[in-house]
Short mmCIF file of C-alpha atoms in Angstrom, two decimals:
data_model
loop_
_atom_site.label_atom_id
_atom_site.label_comp_id
_atom_site.label_asym_id
_atom_site.label_seq_id
_atom_site.Cartn_x
_atom_site.Cartn_y
_atom_site.Cartn_z
CA MET A 720 1.48 -118.28 26.01
CA SER A 721 4.79 -118.48 27.86
CA ASP A 722 5.19 -114.79 28.72
CA ILE A 723 2.65 -113.49 31.21
CA SER A 724 2.65 -109.75 31.77
CA ILE A 725 1.90 -109.17 35.45
CA ASP A 726 1.94 -105.51 36.46
CA TYR A 727 3.69 -105.68 39.83
CA GLN A 728 3.30 -101.94 40.42
CA ASP A 729 -0.45 -101.82 39.75
CA ILE A 730 -1.83 -104.93 41.49
CA GLN A 731 -2.45 -104.71 45.23
CA GLY A 732 -0.02 -106.91 47.12
CA ASN A 733 -2.25 -109.15 49.24
CA SER A 734 -3.70 -110.90 46.21
CA LEU A 735 -0.94 -112.88 44.49
CA ALA A 736 1.80 -112.48 47.11
CA GLY A 737 -0.11 -112.49 50.39
CA PHE A 738 0.73 -110.32 53.39
CA ASN A 739 1.44 -113.34 55.63
CA LYS A 740 1.89 -111.18 58.72
CA ASP A 741 1.38 -112.25 62.35
CA HIS A 742 -0.74 -109.19 63.12
CA GLN A 743 -3.56 -107.82 60.99
CA THR A 744 -6.51 -105.49 61.42
CA PHE A 745 -9.55 -105.21 59.18
CA LEU A 746 -11.31 -101.84 59.13
CA LEU A 747 -14.89 -101.87 57.82
CA VAL A 748 -15.82 -98.41 56.55
CA GLN A 749 -19.11 -96.88 55.41
CA PHE A 750 -19.36 -93.91 53.04
CA ARG A 751 -21.72 -91.01 53.62
CA ASP A 752 -21.36 -89.58 50.10
CA ALA A 753 -19.00 -89.61 47.12
CA PRO A 754 -17.06 -86.39 47.92
CA SER A 755 -16.10 -87.44 51.45
CA ALA A 756 -15.30 -90.97 50.23
CA ARG A 757 -12.93 -89.59 47.57
CA THR A 758 -11.33 -87.26 50.10
CA TRP A 759 -10.63 -90.16 52.42
CA LEU A 760 -9.46 -92.49 49.66
CA ALA A 761 -7.05 -89.85 48.34
CA THR A 762 -5.21 -89.94 51.67
CA LEU A 763 -5.07 -93.74 51.62
CA VAL A 764 -3.98 -94.47 48.04
CA PRO A 765 -0.32 -93.41 48.55
CA ARG A 766 -0.10 -95.91 51.41
CA ILE A 767 -1.42 -98.91 49.46
CA SER A 768 1.21 -101.63 49.13
CA PRO A 769 1.72 -102.89 45.55
CA LEU A 770 2.52 -106.44 44.59
CA SER A 771 6.14 -105.49 43.84
CA GLU A 772 6.77 -104.30 47.40
CA VAL A 773 5.16 -107.33 49.04
CA GLN A 774 6.88 -109.82 46.76
CA ASP A 775 10.32 -108.21 47.17
CA PHE A 776 9.99 -108.33 50.95
CA ASN A 777 8.78 -111.93 50.95
CA ASN A 778 11.69 -112.96 48.72
CA LEU A 779 14.16 -111.18 50.99
CA ARG A 780 12.72 -112.83 54.07
CA ARG A 781 12.87 -116.29 52.48
CA SER A 782 16.48 -115.68 51.48
CA MET A 783 17.43 -114.63 55.01
CA ILE A 784 15.68 -117.64 56.53
CA ALA A 785 17.62 -119.93 54.20
CA ARG A 786 20.89 -118.25 55.18
CA LEU A 787 20.28 -117.88 58.92
CA GLY A 788 18.27 -121.04 59.50
CA ARG A 789 15.63 -118.99 61.34
CA ALA A 790 13.35 -116.02 60.81
CA PRO A 791 15.20 -112.69 60.84
CA ARG A 792 14.51 -110.72 64.02
CA SER A 793 14.96 -107.19 62.69
CA LEU A 794 13.11 -107.37 59.37
CA ALA A 795 9.75 -105.63 59.74
CA VAL A 796 7.29 -103.71 57.59
CA SER A 797 3.64 -102.66 57.51
CA TRP A 798 1.29 -102.99 54.56
CA ILE A 799 -2.14 -101.64 53.61
CA ASN A 800 -4.63 -102.77 50.95
CA ILE A 801 -8.22 -101.74 50.24
CA ALA A 802 -11.28 -103.27 48.62
CA LEU A 803 -14.70 -101.78 47.85
CA SER A 804 -18.23 -103.14 47.98
CA ALA A 805 -20.62 -102.82 45.03
CA ARG A 806 -22.04 -99.63 46.56
CA GLY A 807 -18.54 -98.33 47.19
CA VAL A 808 -17.58 -98.91 43.56
CA ASP A 809 -20.76 -97.20 42.34
CA LEU A 810 -20.04 -94.13 44.47
CA LEU A 811 -16.41 -93.79 43.44
CA LYS A 812 -16.18 -94.92 39.82
CA SER A 813 -15.96 -92.33 37.08
CA ASP A 814 -18.82 -91.36 34.78
CA GLY A 815 -18.76 -93.75 31.85
CA ASP A 816 -17.08 -96.58 33.77
CA ASP A 817 -19.07 -99.75 33.19
CA PRO A 818 -20.26 -101.70 36.26
CA LEU A 819 -18.93 -105.08 37.28
CA ASP A 820 -21.12 -107.97 36.18
CA ASP A 821 -20.43 -110.50 38.95
CA ASN A 822 -23.95 -111.12 40.23
CA ALA A 823 -22.79 -112.39 43.62
CA PHE A 824 -20.72 -109.25 44.16
CA ASN A 825 -23.53 -106.92 43.13
CA VAL A 826 -26.12 -108.63 45.35
CA GLY A 827 -23.81 -109.09 48.35
CA LEU A 828 -24.19 -111.22 51.45
CA ALA A 829 -26.84 -108.96 52.97
CA GLY A 830 -28.78 -108.88 49.70
CA GLY A 831 -29.37 -112.62 49.66
CA ARG A 832 -26.09 -114.44 49.07
CA ALA A 833 -25.78 -115.38 52.76
CA ASP A 834 -29.06 -117.27 52.38
CA LEU A 835 -27.71 -118.89 49.22
CA LEU A 836 -24.65 -120.09 51.14
CA GLY A 837 -26.86 -121.66 53.79
CA ASP A 838 -25.83 -119.32 56.60
CA PRO A 839 -28.01 -119.58 59.73
CA PRO A 840 -31.09 -117.37 59.18
CA LYS A 841 -30.78 -115.59 62.53
CA ARG A 842 -27.91 -113.14 62.16
CA ASN A 843 -28.36 -110.95 65.21
CA GLU A 844 -24.81 -111.87 66.32
CA TRP A 845 -23.17 -110.75 63.08
CA LYS A 846 -20.64 -108.01 63.73
CA PHE A 847 -20.95 -106.64 60.18
CA GLY A 848 -22.59 -107.51 56.88
CA ALA A 849 -25.90 -108.96 58.09
CA THR A 850 -28.02 -106.10 56.68
CA ASP A 851 -27.53 -103.14 54.37
CA LYS A 852 -27.24 -100.96 57.46
CA THR A 853 -24.36 -103.02 58.87
CA SER A 854 -22.59 -103.64 55.54
CA ALA A 855 -19.36 -101.84 54.73
CA ASP A 856 -18.54 -99.88 51.59
CA ALA A 857 -14.80 -100.40 52.02
CA LEU A 858 -12.53 -102.97 53.60
CA VAL A 859 -9.08 -101.81 54.67
CA ILE A 860 -6.56 -104.56 55.46
CA VAL A 861 -3.57 -103.58 57.59
CA ALA A 862 -0.76 -106.06 58.27
CA THR A 863 2.45 -105.69 60.27
CA ASP A 864 5.17 -107.76 61.89
CA ALA A 865 4.74 -106.14 65.31
CA ALA A 866 1.53 -105.67 67.30
CA ALA A 867 2.69 -102.32 68.72
CA HIS A 868 3.36 -100.94 65.24
CA LEU A 869 0.00 -102.22 64.07
CA ARG A 870 -1.72 -100.20 66.77
CA THR A 871 0.10 -97.07 65.62
CA VAL A 872 -0.87 -97.56 61.96
CA VAL A 873 -4.48 -98.34 62.84
CA ARG A 874 -4.68 -95.25 65.03
CA GLU A 875 -3.47 -93.13 62.10
CA LEU A 876 -6.06 -94.69 59.82
CA ARG A 877 -8.85 -94.15 62.32
CA ASP A 878 -7.88 -90.48 62.62
CA GLY A 879 -7.99 -90.20 58.83
CA ILE A 880 -11.42 -91.81 58.69
CA LYS A 881 -12.75 -89.35 61.26
CA ALA A 882 -11.20 -86.34 59.53
CA ALA A 883 -12.69 -87.29 56.15
CA ASN A 884 -16.21 -87.66 57.57
CA VAL A 885 -16.62 -91.30 56.65
CA LYS A 886 -17.82 -93.85 59.19
CA LEU A 887 -15.78 -96.58 60.85
CA LEU A 888 -18.34 -99.36 61.07
CA TYR A 889 -16.28 -102.09 62.73
CA THR A 890 -12.69 -102.98 63.58
CA GLN A 891 -11.61 -106.62 63.56
CA LYS A 892 -8.22 -107.68 64.89
CA GLY A 893 -6.45 -110.85 63.84
CA HIS A 894 -3.29 -112.43 65.24
CA THR A 895 -1.35 -115.61 64.54
CA LEU A 896 -1.74 -118.04 67.44
CA GLU A 897 1.27 -118.41 69.73
CA GLY A 898 3.42 -121.25 71.01
CA ASN A 899 2.69 -124.73 69.71
CA LEU A 900 -0.39 -123.38 67.91
CA ARG A 901 1.59 -121.03 65.70
CA GLY A 902 0.42 -121.58 62.13
CA HIS A 903 -2.68 -123.44 63.36
CA GLU A 904 -6.34 -122.51 63.70
CA HIS A 905 -8.26 -122.68 66.97
CA PHE A 906 -9.31 -126.33 66.66
CA GLY A 907 -5.59 -127.07 66.71
CA PHE A 908 -4.95 -127.99 63.06
CA ARG A 909 -2.25 -126.43 60.91
CA ASP A 910 -3.88 -124.10 58.40
CA GLY A 911 -3.05 -122.53 55.06
CA ILE A 912 -0.92 -125.39 53.73
CA SER A 913 -2.55 -125.95 50.36
CA GLN A 914 -2.35 -122.91 48.10
CA PRO A 915 -2.27 -122.92 44.30
CA ALA A 916 0.85 -121.75 42.50
CA VAL A 917 0.33 -118.86 40.10
CA ARG A 918 1.79 -119.24 36.61
CA GLY A 919 4.20 -116.45 35.79
CA PHE A 920 4.48 -115.48 39.45
CA THR A 921 5.25 -118.38 41.82
CA GLN A 922 8.92 -119.29 41.48
CA PRO A 923 9.43 -122.12 41.97
CA PRO A 924 6.23 -123.98 42.87
CA LYS A 925 6.41 -126.36 45.79
CA PRO A 926 5.72 -130.10 45.30
CA GLY A 927 1.99 -130.63 45.00
CA GLU A 928 1.18 -127.01 44.11
CA PRO A 929 -0.83 -126.98 40.88
CA MET A 930 0.17 -124.26 38.43
CA ILE A 931 -2.87 -122.10 37.73
CA TRP A 932 -3.12 -119.23 35.27
CA PRO A 933 -3.23 -115.85 37.06
CA GLY A 934 -6.54 -114.81 35.52
CA GLN A 935 -8.26 -117.08 38.04
CA PHE A 936 -7.26 -114.56 40.70
CA VAL A 937 -6.70 -111.24 38.92
CA LEU A 938 -8.88 -109.81 36.15
CA GLY A 939 -7.30 -108.96 32.82
CA LEU A 940 -4.85 -111.87 32.86
CA PRO A 941 -5.00 -115.26 31.07
CA ARG A 942 -7.18 -117.77 32.89
CA GLN A 943 -7.48 -121.53 33.36
CA ASP A 944 -8.89 -123.90 30.74
CA ASP A 945 -10.49 -127.11 32.04
CA ALA A 946 -9.82 -128.92 28.77
CA ASP A 947 -6.14 -127.97 28.54
CA PRO A 948 -4.56 -126.77 31.80
CA ASP A 949 -1.27 -125.91 30.04
CA GLN A 950 -2.88 -123.50 27.57
CA PRO A 951 -4.79 -120.46 28.84
CA LEU A 952 -8.12 -118.99 27.96
CA ASP A 953 -8.47 -115.30 27.20
CA PRO A 954 -8.94 -113.05 30.23
CA LEU A 955 -12.41 -112.90 31.74
CA PRO A 956 -14.36 -110.01 30.17
CA CYS A 957 -14.43 -106.98 32.45
CA PRO A 958 -14.43 -103.18 32.29
CA ASP A 959 -11.04 -101.64 31.55
CA TRP A 960 -10.92 -100.04 34.99
CA ALA A 961 -11.30 -103.48 36.66
CA LYS A 962 -8.19 -104.99 35.06
CA ASN A 963 -5.51 -105.90 37.61
CA GLY A 964 -8.23 -106.09 40.27
CA SER A 965 -9.59 -109.02 42.29
CA TYR A 966 -12.81 -109.93 44.03
CA VAL A 967 -12.37 -110.31 47.79
CA VAL A 968 -14.50 -112.35 50.18
CA ILE A 969 -14.23 -111.84 53.92
CA ARG A 970 -15.98 -114.08 56.44
CA ARG A 971 -15.80 -113.89 60.22
CA LEU A 972 -16.09 -117.55 61.27
CA ARG A 973 -16.56 -118.21 64.98
CA GLN A 974 -15.33 -121.61 66.21
CA ASP A 975 -16.87 -123.43 69.16
CA VAL A 976 -13.62 -125.09 70.23
CA GLU A 977 -14.84 -126.68 73.46
CA GLY A 978 -18.07 -127.89 71.87
CA PHE A 979 -16.22 -129.38 68.90
CA TRP A 980 -13.78 -131.39 70.98
CA GLN A 981 -16.43 -132.48 73.45
CA HIS A 982 -18.49 -133.79 70.56
CA MET A 983 -15.46 -135.50 69.01
CA LYS A 984 -14.88 -137.36 72.29
CA GLY A 985 -18.48 -138.54 72.36
CA GLU A 986 -18.51 -139.63 68.72
CA ALA A 987 -15.15 -141.38 69.08
CA ALA A 988 -16.50 -143.38 72.03
CA ARG A 989 -19.61 -144.34 70.06
CA ILE A 990 -17.79 -145.25 66.84
CA GLY A 991 -14.89 -146.88 68.68
CA ALA A 992 -17.28 -149.35 70.28
CA GLY A 993 -18.07 -150.75 66.83
CA PRO A 994 -16.07 -153.14 64.63
CA GLU A 995 -14.91 -150.75 61.86
CA PHE A 996 -12.83 -148.32 63.94
CA PRO A 997 -12.20 -150.07 67.26
CA ASN A 998 -10.99 -147.78 70.04
CA ILE A 999 -10.63 -144.75 67.75
CA ASP A 1000 -9.73 -141.66 69.78
CA CYS A 1001 -11.02 -138.12 69.34
CA THR A 1002 -7.83 -136.82 67.70
CA ARG A 1003 -7.83 -139.48 64.99
CA LEU A 1004 -11.56 -138.98 64.39
CA ALA A 1005 -11.19 -135.20 64.11
CA SER A 1006 -8.21 -135.69 61.78
CA MET A 1007 -10.34 -137.86 59.51
CA LEU A 1008 -12.94 -135.08 59.42
CA VAL A 1009 -10.31 -132.50 58.51
CA GLY A 1010 -8.23 -134.77 56.24
CA ARG A 1011 -5.01 -133.79 58.02
CA TRP A 1012 -3.58 -134.46 61.45
CA PRO A 1013 -3.04 -131.49 63.81
CA SER A 1014 0.57 -131.17 62.59
CA GLY A 1015 -0.71 -130.82 59.02
CA ALA A 1016 0.32 -134.31 57.93
CA PRO A 1017 -2.19 -135.55 55.31
CA PHE A 1018 -4.32 -138.40 56.58
CA VAL A 1019 -4.01 -140.16 53.23
CA LEU A 1020 -0.20 -140.35 53.69
CA SER A 1021 -0.25 -141.25 57.38
CA PRO A 1022 -3.57 -142.90 58.27
CA THR A 1023 -2.61 -144.48 61.59
CA SER A 1024 -0.79 -141.68 63.43
CA ASP A 1025 0.34 -138.08 63.15
CA ASN A 1026 3.70 -137.52 61.49
CA PRO A 1027 5.15 -134.00 61.94
CA GLU A 1028 7.73 -134.73 59.25
CA LEU A 1029 4.83 -134.55 56.78
CA ALA A 1030 3.43 -131.35 58.31
CA LEU A 1031 3.74 -129.33 55.10
CA ALA A 1032 3.23 -132.20 52.67
CA ASN A 1033 1.02 -131.25 49.77
CA ASP A 1034 2.16 -133.65 47.08
CA PHE A 1035 -0.55 -136.31 47.21
CA ARG A 1036 -3.59 -137.32 45.24
CA PHE A 1037 -7.07 -138.67 45.76
CA GLY A 1038 -8.97 -140.19 42.82
CA ASP A 1039 -7.68 -143.62 41.83
CA ALA A 1040 -4.93 -143.31 44.46
CA ASP A 1041 -7.59 -143.29 47.20
CA ALA A 1042 -10.74 -144.63 45.64
CA PHE A 1043 -12.83 -147.05 47.73
CA PRO A 1044 -12.82 -147.62 50.58
CA PRO A 1045 -11.06 -144.27 50.95
CA VAL A 1046 -8.32 -143.70 53.50
CA CYS A 1047 -9.24 -140.01 53.52
CA PRO A 1048 -13.06 -139.78 53.78
CA PHE A 1049 -14.81 -138.41 50.73
CA ALA A 1050 -16.35 -135.66 52.88
CA ALA A 1051 -13.16 -134.70 54.74
CA HIS A 1052 -12.70 -130.94 54.69
CA ILE A 1053 -9.54 -130.87 52.55
CA ARG A 1054 -11.08 -133.29 50.04
CA LYS A 1055 -14.33 -131.34 49.80
CA VAL A 1056 -12.75 -127.97 49.11
CA ASN A 1057 -9.85 -129.28 46.99
CA PRO A 1058 -10.73 -132.59 45.28
CA ARG A 1059 -7.29 -132.76 43.65
CA SER A 1060 -7.40 -135.79 41.32
CA ASP A 1061 -10.96 -136.78 42.22
CA PRO A 1062 -13.33 -136.60 39.26
CA VAL A 1063 -15.78 -133.73 39.63
CA GLU A 1064 -19.02 -132.87 37.89
CA GLY A 1065 -18.58 -131.39 34.44
CA GLY A 1066 -15.15 -132.87 33.73
CA GLY A 1067 -12.05 -134.61 34.95
CA PRO A 1068 -9.64 -133.69 37.74
CA SER A 1069 -8.42 -130.55 35.94
CA SER A 1070 -11.90 -129.09 36.30
CA ALA A 1071 -11.21 -128.52 39.99
CA LEU A 1072 -8.41 -126.07 39.18
CA THR A 1073 -10.81 -123.40 37.92
CA ARG A 1074 -12.49 -123.36 41.35
CA ARG A 1075 -9.35 -122.61 43.35
CA PHE A 1076 -8.85 -119.27 45.08
CA LEU A 1077 -6.09 -117.66 47.13
CA ARG A 1078 -6.67 -117.69 50.90
CA ARG A 1079 -5.34 -114.87 53.05
CA GLY A 1080 -7.02 -115.49 56.40
CA ILE A 1081 -5.83 -115.20 60.00
CA PRO A 1082 -7.17 -116.36 63.40
CA TYR A 1083 -8.91 -113.93 65.71
CA THR A 1084 -9.45 -114.03 69.47
CA ASP A 1085 -12.05 -111.62 70.84
CA GLY A 1086 -12.69 -113.51 74.06
CA PRO A 1087 -12.81 -117.04 75.48
CA THR A 1088 -16.11 -117.80 73.71
CA ASP A 1089 -15.54 -115.68 70.61
CA ARG A 1090 -12.57 -116.93 68.67
CA GLY A 1091 -12.19 -118.25 65.19
CA LEU A 1092 -10.91 -117.39 61.74
CA ILE A 1093 -11.08 -114.30 59.58
CA PHE A 1094 -11.40 -115.99 56.20
CA VAL A 1095 -10.22 -113.87 53.25
CA SER A 1096 -10.08 -115.06 49.65
CA TYR A 1097 -9.05 -113.53 46.31
CA GLN A 1098 -10.55 -114.69 43.01
CA SER A 1099 -11.75 -113.51 39.60
CA SER A 1100 -15.33 -114.72 40.18
CA ILE A 1101 -17.05 -114.98 43.56
CA GLU A 1102 -19.87 -117.04 42.08
CA ASN A 1103 -17.71 -119.54 40.20
CA GLN A 1104 -15.01 -119.93 42.84
CA PHE A 1105 -15.79 -119.13 46.49
CA GLU A 1106 -19.54 -119.68 46.25
CA PHE A 1107 -19.22 -122.75 44.05
CA VAL A 1108 -16.86 -124.48 46.47
CA SER A 1109 -19.02 -123.47 49.44
CA ARG A 1110 -22.38 -124.49 47.95
CA GLN A 1111 -21.69 -127.24 45.44
CA TRP A 1112 -18.97 -129.06 47.34
CA ALA A 1113 -18.74 -128.18 51.05
CA SER A 1114 -22.50 -127.90 51.65
CA ASN A 1115 -23.55 -130.64 49.26
CA ASP A 1116 -23.77 -134.16 50.66
CA VAL A 1117 -23.19 -135.79 47.26
CA LEU A 1118 -20.57 -133.72 45.41
CA PRO A 1119 -17.79 -133.50 44.41
CA VAL A 1120 -17.36 -137.28 44.86
CA SER A 1121 -19.50 -139.99 46.41
CA PRO A 1122 -19.05 -143.64 47.26
CA PRO A 1123 -20.27 -146.22 44.72
CA GLY A 1124 -24.02 -146.88 44.68
CA GLU A 1125 -27.04 -144.97 43.50
CA GLU A 1126 -28.24 -144.00 46.96
CA ALA A 1127 -24.86 -143.46 48.57
CA ILE A 1128 -23.79 -140.03 49.76
CA SER A 1129 -20.47 -138.82 51.07
CA GLY A 1130 -21.88 -136.24 53.46
CA PHE A 1131 -21.34 -132.59 54.24
CA ASP A 1132 -17.98 -130.96 54.86
CA PRO A 1133 -17.90 -131.40 58.67
CA ILE A 1134 -15.90 -128.22 59.26
CA ILE A 1135 -17.44 -125.51 57.06
CA GLY A 1136 -20.35 -127.30 55.40
CA GLN A 1137 -23.82 -126.01 56.15
CA ASN A 1138 -27.18 -127.76 56.06
CA ASP A 1139 -29.57 -124.99 55.11
CA GLU A 1140 -32.67 -126.93 56.01
CA ASN A 1141 -34.70 -125.91 59.07
CA HIS A 1142 -32.27 -127.85 61.25
CA ARG A 1143 -28.48 -127.51 61.22
CA GLU A 1144 -27.66 -131.19 61.76
CA ARG A 1145 -25.45 -132.85 59.18
CA SER A 1146 -23.48 -136.05 58.80
CA MET A 1147 -20.63 -137.63 56.86
CA MET A 1148 -19.48 -141.17 56.14
CA LEU A 1149 -16.37 -142.98 57.26
CA PHE A 1150 -15.48 -146.28 55.64
CA GLY A 1151 -13.72 -149.14 57.36
CA HIS A 1152 -11.39 -151.56 55.62
CA THR A 1153 -14.36 -153.71 54.57
CA GLY A 1154 -16.11 -150.76 52.95
CA THR A 1155 -18.81 -150.63 55.60
CA ALA A 1156 -20.11 -147.09 56.14
CA VAL A 1157 -20.14 -145.49 59.58
CA ASP A 1158 -21.98 -142.21 60.02
CA VAL A 1159 -20.47 -139.32 61.96
CA ILE A 1160 -23.25 -137.08 63.22
CA LEU A 1161 -22.79 -133.36 63.82
CA PRO A 1162 -25.92 -132.06 65.56
CA ARG A 1163 -25.12 -128.38 65.02
CA ASP A 1164 -22.61 -125.93 63.56
CA PHE A 1165 -19.24 -125.77 65.28
CA VAL A 1166 -18.12 -123.08 62.82
CA THR A 1167 -20.61 -120.24 62.52
CA PRO A 1168 -20.47 -117.15 60.28
CA THR A 1169 -20.71 -113.96 62.36
CA GLY A 1170 -19.87 -111.37 59.73
CA GLY A 1171 -18.76 -110.97 56.16
CA GLY A 1172 -18.91 -109.14 52.89
CA TYR A 1173 -18.10 -109.21 49.18
CA PHE A 1174 -15.61 -106.63 47.90
CA PHE A 1175 -13.47 -105.73 44.90
CA ALA A 1176 -9.81 -104.68 45.18
CA PRO A 1177 -9.20 -102.34 42.22
CA SER A 1178 -5.82 -101.67 40.70
CA ILE A 1179 -3.77 -98.88 42.21
CA SER A 1180 -3.95 -96.89 38.97
CA THR A 1181 -7.76 -97.07 39.02
CA LEU A 1182 -7.87 -95.85 42.61
CA ARG A 1183 -5.56 -92.96 41.71
CA ARG A 1184 -7.75 -91.99 38.78
CA TRP A 1185 -10.93 -92.10 40.84
CA THR A 1186 -9.50 -89.87 43.53
CA ALA A 1187 -8.01 -87.38 41.07
CA GLU A 1188 -11.39 -86.46 39.56
#
């Protein structure tokens, strides 16, 4: 199948193209009843940004950067997308429209999936999504190039919410970090480097970007086949109204920046006193845990020092190219969530491609002790993509790859992995040049979920039909 029919006018733009704006706001909305929800949605649908608009702007911006050698100063736009929870879909969908059959989506975080992910059981600090009462029916994503313009758009949306008699549950702001931390997350590491390329859409793919069939991210399109990555499977079965839509996961992840770096200093002193990693400093240790240096340079390509020239490098492998003892630890964050050429359970390296999702997150700063990442992902199955990576890889001390030996374990993902036992302590293994294992102990979570939800972003035509009835 060489020709892939992607409906650029019908698919919401943040899925395949990505808003990629410095300033974003997430509005969590609750519905009181179907009539008021439809009234509100009818005012919003004309403002939803389609894939065509987002992609055209992104292409224009890239072209101007290539010509000017810098980002254009006068090119600005604002975009809006919307996604609905299972309850939101049930309230709005037409009579006769079949329900979605993604079990994770239908149950939701508050219904039990947060427990399944291993989230801390006490969720009194969650801003939204901890209980049915604090869960949203709709997620509105607003993105702009200028903070002042964002405030204007959000104010208009808030007025519309009030006028339609629906409830604004929570407002979450997100902004790209400034100065030397631009493009980085709060721990100081460059973020968002590794994204999959979408067949029939990404032109051209960057080195190291695997080409993945678009049905892994948007329903109704051809999807990935583990056995033959170059030939697609039929689209995932779904109701007709759900075609051109995507499942959306949002997670508010608070980062304990001071605690993380204080612990890295202590662990570096302890490990550096031993023979395997003599005099290791906290930056190198933290980089081994992440799998990249703060600049973004992959540890497997530059194991002894940071190299900003490799900041955006994505063309590297694990597997046989970094087997044992591994340069990049088996449990390093980037290796856990994207095993690349590592063998994974159920198949060879190509099996990992069906687990990939598109990330559209942004940092947030709500105070000196409340800062972190608004994680947003788009996929065609929450259970088989986001939840699988979170549970079976990041929060599993054995998978996707372990060192040789029946009793050996690689450890938890030290950044987002969660030990759902009664305690939150977890560990991972580093291996010196002799293959001797050294444990890194993390006594508690340094990244903690404080909000979230599962949503579905319908096609624009579906939203129009639902509001016209």
